[in-house]
XYZ file of C-alpha atoms in Angstrom:
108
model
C 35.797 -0.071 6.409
C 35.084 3.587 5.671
C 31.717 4.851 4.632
C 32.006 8.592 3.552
C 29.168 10.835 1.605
C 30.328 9.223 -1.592
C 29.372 5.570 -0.535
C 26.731 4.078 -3.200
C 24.326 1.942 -2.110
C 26.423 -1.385 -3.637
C 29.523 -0.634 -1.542
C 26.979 -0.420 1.601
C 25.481 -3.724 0.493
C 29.412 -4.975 0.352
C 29.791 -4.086 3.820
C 27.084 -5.404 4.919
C 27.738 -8.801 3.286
C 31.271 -8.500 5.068
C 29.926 -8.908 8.399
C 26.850 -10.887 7.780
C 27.798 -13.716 5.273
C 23.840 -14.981 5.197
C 22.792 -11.873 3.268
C 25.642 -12.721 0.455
C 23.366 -15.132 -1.425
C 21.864 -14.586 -4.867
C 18.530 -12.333 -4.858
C 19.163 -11.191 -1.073
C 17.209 -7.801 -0.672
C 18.660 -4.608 1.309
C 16.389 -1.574 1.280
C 17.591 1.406 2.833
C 15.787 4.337 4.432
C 17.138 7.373 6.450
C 16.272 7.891 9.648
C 16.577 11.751 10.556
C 14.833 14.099 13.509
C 12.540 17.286 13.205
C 13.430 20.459 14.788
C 10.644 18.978 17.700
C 13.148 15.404 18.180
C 10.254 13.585 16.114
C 11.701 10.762 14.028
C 11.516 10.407 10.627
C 11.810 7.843 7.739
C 12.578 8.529 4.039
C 13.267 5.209 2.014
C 16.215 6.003 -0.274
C 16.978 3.341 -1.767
C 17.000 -0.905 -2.640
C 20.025 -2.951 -4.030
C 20.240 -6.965 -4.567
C 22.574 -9.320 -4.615
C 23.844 -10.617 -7.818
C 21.707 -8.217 -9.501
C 22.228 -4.783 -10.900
C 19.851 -2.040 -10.592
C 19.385 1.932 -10.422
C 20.104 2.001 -7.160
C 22.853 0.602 -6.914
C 25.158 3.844 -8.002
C 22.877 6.295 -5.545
C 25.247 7.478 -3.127
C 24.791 9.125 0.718
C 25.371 12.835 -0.770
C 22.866 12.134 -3.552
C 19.970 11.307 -0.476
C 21.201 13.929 1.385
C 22.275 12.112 4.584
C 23.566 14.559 7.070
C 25.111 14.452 10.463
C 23.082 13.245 13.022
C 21.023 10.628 10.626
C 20.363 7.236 10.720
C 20.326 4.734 7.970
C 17.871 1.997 8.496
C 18.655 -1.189 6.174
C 16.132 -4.425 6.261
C 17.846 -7.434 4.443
C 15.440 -9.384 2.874
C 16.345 -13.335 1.960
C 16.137 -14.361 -1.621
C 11.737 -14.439 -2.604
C 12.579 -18.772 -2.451
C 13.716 -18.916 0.609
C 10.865 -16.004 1.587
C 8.067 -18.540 0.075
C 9.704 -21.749 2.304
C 9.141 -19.389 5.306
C 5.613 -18.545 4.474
C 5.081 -22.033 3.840
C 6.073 -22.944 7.079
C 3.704 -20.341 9.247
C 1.081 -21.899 11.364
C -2.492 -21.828 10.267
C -5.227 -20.987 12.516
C -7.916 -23.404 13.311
C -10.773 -21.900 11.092
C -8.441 -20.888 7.893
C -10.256 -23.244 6.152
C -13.603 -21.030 6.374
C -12.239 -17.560 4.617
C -9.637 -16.707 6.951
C -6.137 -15.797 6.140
C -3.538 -17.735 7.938
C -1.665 -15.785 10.496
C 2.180 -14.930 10.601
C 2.167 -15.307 14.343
């Protein structure tokens, strides 16, 4: 596959399905951020963009020359499962002791 400055944000997602057949089902989240350095090597993040499976939205058509990637960027993507399968995980999290008593249960 060939990702050039014209590559929207769908044919990333596409790619990215390619390779990781969990993140093709219905709803599945991918937002994307770039990555880039400062003239000092400090890292920064810019988030560009989201796209979803099986749904169209105005991201969807942004492409790399549109959020001004350049040489020498990074593009940072977090895949998100579909919000039911994201409410089965929270389900399952562990509760503390005392969560009964005002406290929020903990992810960890």
């Amino acid at each position: 596959a060939v990702v050039s400055t014209q590559s929207t944000g769908k044919e990333l997602t596409n790619l990215i399905k390619d390779v990781h057949p969990q993140a093709s089902d219905k709803g599945t989240m991918f937002n994307f951020a770039l990555s880039f350095p400062d003239r000092k090597g400090l890292f920064h993040f810019k988030e560009v963009g989201t796209t979803s499976v099986g749904h169209t939205g105005p991201d969807d058509k942004l492409t790399l020359q549109t959020v001004r990637l350049e040489i020498g960027d990074f593009m940072d993507v977090a895949i998100r499962p579909p919000p039911e399968d994201r409410m089965k995980e929270r389900r399952n999290v562990p509760m503390r002791r005392d969560a009964g008593r005002g406290f929020r249960p903990r992810p960890y």
